[in-house]
Amino acid sequence: MVERTPILDFFSYAFLVLGIVVVGFPIYYCLVAATLPLSEVLKYPMPLIPGEKLLENIRAAVEKGHLETQLWNSFLMALGITVGKISVSIISAFAIVYFNFRIRMLAFWMIFMTLMLPVEIRILPTYEVAANLFSPFKSLFRIFNLEFGLDFSLLNTYSGLILPLVASATATFLFRQFFLTLPEELCEASKMDGATPMQFFWKIVFPLSKTNIAALFVIVFVTGWNQYLWPLLVTTEPSMDTIIVGVQHLIPKADQVPQWNVAMAGALVAMVPPIMVVLLMQRWFVKGLVEHEK
Amino acid sequence: MSQILIKKLVKKYGQNQVVHGIDLEIKPKEFVVLVGPSGCGKSTTLRMIAGLEEISSGEIQIGNKVVNNLAPKDRNIAMVFQNYALYPHMSVRENLSFALQLQKMDRKDIDRRVRQAAEILGLMDLLERRPGQLSGGQRQRVAMGRAIVRNTPVFLFDEPLSNLDAKLRNQMRTEIKKLHMRMGTTIVYVTHDQVEAMTLADRIVVMKDGYIQQIGSPLEIYRNPANAFVAGFIGSPPTNLIEISGQIIGMRPEHIRLEAEGLSNPVGYQAQVEVLEPLGGETLVHTLVLNQKVIVKCEGLAPVRPSQVIQIYIDKENQRFFDKTSGKALNYN
Ligand SMILES: Nc1ncnc2c1ncn2[C@@H]1O[C@H](COP(=O)(O)OP(=O)(O)OP(=O)(O)O)[C@@H](O)[C@H]1O
Ligand SMILES: [Mg+2]
């Protein structure tokens, strides 16, 4: 379509630039603060020209906050959540779309309904279960005045960080919608060709979902990386801290030297891995969002 | 000996019965075409043979084995789908070898079979392409290739040409015919295009509303339609059916003449010309006989004008008579 609307174009671009400035300025501010020495960062107003202390500040942040362990923890958690979420949801969507079992619609609606419950709402019961995997049985037994002796806690473990965040209605829903766009004959043709359901999944459905998986990978990895409340609750040992929790420890408290430059350097470090994932997967990510393969 | 034997086959969707106990025997190497108007149950019947649809009651045998409860892959059949159903992420070669790989066939044997099929279908230069990079006709060939490599004795086709334009359809039709002569497979072919049915079939099965109306060779069906529906369905333009004194008379447009000369036993009707459709080599004259539409097919240009009243003639033995209520042919045995 050829359209010439110079005035509209001008306003569109003006809004675009304004938006970029609004979103980008805090990041720029953080970047500048991370490069300044302590004396400069405390000036009011803070200078907006970058200084030369970036590496020193980063080193200070890493030392002060044990960021290397935290980076590793965050990485494991985000990766675990991503792989778990995608595997669980793609296989659930596969079951819901391609198998005609009795409680299929019930299963779908139950998954769909949990879409409406964010993690924060179910955080207390989830914590109960994480603190003792057998607590549901305990409660059941207690009804009959019995004692259930087993305890198994996920607190301060990677499983505790990852498992409660793995189930995802959104991802299941997205995969379901995608599978519904695949022609039904594809499944029938593979049946004629002699494929078992799992062969159909691995050789046809899975490769066709690649771009969707990539897009989801990016989104889920970044949200997983940015989890704050759950890691804060479920880990108490410093060795299990994730970096988002750790950065919070870098923020100066009331009676400390207000080392904002170090805190900002820590925040920068925390930002790098998700940005890397976005950049690395960008090609796939964009493809998955906009392109529909025939 | 029969390749496919269908006994009292019934299909119900819930309360709704769409195939009403049909019987059909198909011999080895036969090319059988199921034809009928949309929604008459052709696809459903074919899909029950394929094993993609459950059988509500009745029995299907393939190669003298009851297959009612066998999975599609154990029925030793291949199927070509209307929209081809090629695997979009696989190259032509991978599409062709998929079934063989699942059978854990030797690499060498797979290559050989794929090459054979590709040569038959003229796909040799396209083996590394994806379906998205092929034209409609080429995709159609790949779909057939996928059936050919499996080397099964039975092929099922569900309206394989309906997504192609007219020219390509004619071309592919001839190719399917050649393929059948070359491979000698039994073919069950569904279409609602009666030209396809006439040109391809050894035997045609005409269906309507889940019942078989008539089974016979194309010529039998053309010459001796079992009822008014079959007469009206087969032929292009279809048989004229007019009601005169409590009987339905069927007259094929190509049997009707504008003059009695050359007919051994002519019967005449008065007709009023409505419209002329010159097609070059022939002309379709649309007329009204006793206020009922009758189409006459004449060679060359018709020497008549619209609204002119003329006499039309037909040989007595080319007329067919049908019962007014049941539609059954009266001189049919
Ligand atoms: N899954 C289904 N559930 C309910 N009814 C169905 C289903 N599939 C087909 N039918 C019905 O069964 C009847 C026969 O359908 P079928 O697809 O066999 O027709 P067809 O002869 O192949 O027609 P077409 O030429 O349009 O392909 C139709 O009335 C259709 O509405
Ligand atoms: Mg059909």
PDB file of C-alpha atoms in Angstrom, chain A residues 183-196 199-200 203-205 207-208 293-294, chain B residues 47 50 52 72-73 77-79 81 83 85-90 98-99 102 132 139 146 150:
ATOM      1  CA  PRO A 183      -3.997 -28.980   8.729  1.00  0.00           C
ATOM      2  CA  GLU A 184      -5.680 -32.081  10.101  1.00  0.00           C
ATOM      3  CA  GLU A 185      -4.512 -34.064   7.072  1.00  0.00           C
ATOM      4  CA  LEU A 186      -0.941 -33.774   8.325  1.00  0.00           C
ATOM      5  CA  CYS A 187      -1.846 -36.032  11.208  1.00  0.00           C
ATOM      6  CA  GLU A 188      -3.801 -38.362   8.961  1.00  0.00           C
ATOM      7  CA  ALA A 189      -1.025 -38.526   6.385  1.00  0.00           C
ATOM      8  CA  SER A 190       1.447 -39.480   9.088  1.00  0.00           C
ATOM      9  CA  LYS A 191      -0.940 -42.150  10.315  1.00  0.00           C
ATOM     10  CA  MET A 192      -1.105 -43.567   6.798  1.00  0.00           C
ATOM     11  CA  ASP A 193       2.684 -43.416   6.634  1.00  0.00           C
ATOM     12  CA  GLY A 194       2.781 -45.525   9.771  1.00  0.00           C
ATOM     13  CA  ALA A 195       3.896 -43.011  12.374  1.00  0.00           C
ATOM     14  CA  THR A 196       3.013 -43.620  16.010  1.00  0.00           C
ATOM     15  CA  GLN A 199       6.759 -40.213  16.074  1.00  0.00           C
ATOM     16  CA  PHE A 200       4.199 -37.772  14.720  1.00  0.00           C
ATOM     17  CA  LYS A 203       9.130 -35.710  13.472  1.00  0.00           C
ATOM     18  CA  ILE A 204       6.329 -33.396  12.453  1.00  0.00           C
ATOM     19  CA  VAL A 205       4.747 -31.346  15.225  1.00  0.00           C
ATOM     20  CA  PRO A 207       9.959 -29.325  13.995  1.00  0.00           C
ATOM     21  CA  LEU A 208       6.988 -27.280  12.825  1.00  0.00           C
ATOM     22  CA  GLU A 293       4.819 -20.966   7.820  1.00  0.00           C
ATOM     23  CA  LYS A 294       2.539 -22.487   5.262  1.00  0.00           C
TER      24      LYS A 294
ATOM     25  CA  ARG B  47     -11.840 -42.769   5.031  1.00  0.00           C
ATOM     26  CA  ALA B  50      -8.353 -46.053   4.978  1.00  0.00           C
ATOM     27  CA  LEU B  52      -9.113 -42.855   9.452  1.00  0.00           C
ATOM     28  CA  PRO B  72      -4.278 -47.435   8.835  1.00  0.00           C
ATOM     29  CA  LYS B  73      -0.638 -48.470   8.647  1.00  0.00           C
ATOM     30  CA  ILE B  77      -2.859 -49.009   1.624  1.00  0.00           C
ATOM     31  CA  ALA B  78      -1.655 -45.551   0.672  1.00  0.00           C
ATOM     32  CA  MET B  79      -3.705 -42.405   0.410  1.00  0.00           C
ATOM     33  CA  PHE B  81      -5.241 -36.228   0.145  1.00  0.00           C
ATOM     34  CA  ASN B  83      -4.856 -30.674  -0.076  1.00  0.00           C
ATOM     35  CA  ALA B  85      -0.876 -32.901   3.231  1.00  0.00           C
ATOM     36  CA  LEU B  86       2.833 -32.732   2.473  1.00  0.00           C
ATOM     37  CA  TYR B  87       5.067 -32.225   5.489  1.00  0.00           C
ATOM     38  CA  PRO B  88       5.997 -28.562   5.052  1.00  0.00           C
ATOM     39  CA  HIS B  89       9.329 -28.697   6.884  1.00  0.00           C
ATOM     40  CA  MET B  90      10.694 -31.632   4.894  1.00  0.00           C
ATOM     41  CA  PHE B  98       9.271 -40.668   5.550  1.00  0.00           C
ATOM     42  CA  ALA B  99       7.095 -43.776   5.506  1.00  0.00           C
ATOM     43  CA  LEU B 102       9.501 -45.410   9.769  1.00  0.00           C
ATOM     44  CA  GLY B 132       6.420 -24.370  -0.191  1.00  0.00           C
ATOM     45  CA  ARG B 139       2.897 -30.782  -4.962  1.00  0.00           C
ATOM     46  CA  ARG B 146       4.458 -40.590  -1.312  1.00  0.00           C
ATOM     47  CA  ARG B 150       5.232 -47.439  -0.293  1.00  0.00           C
TER      48      ARG B 150
END
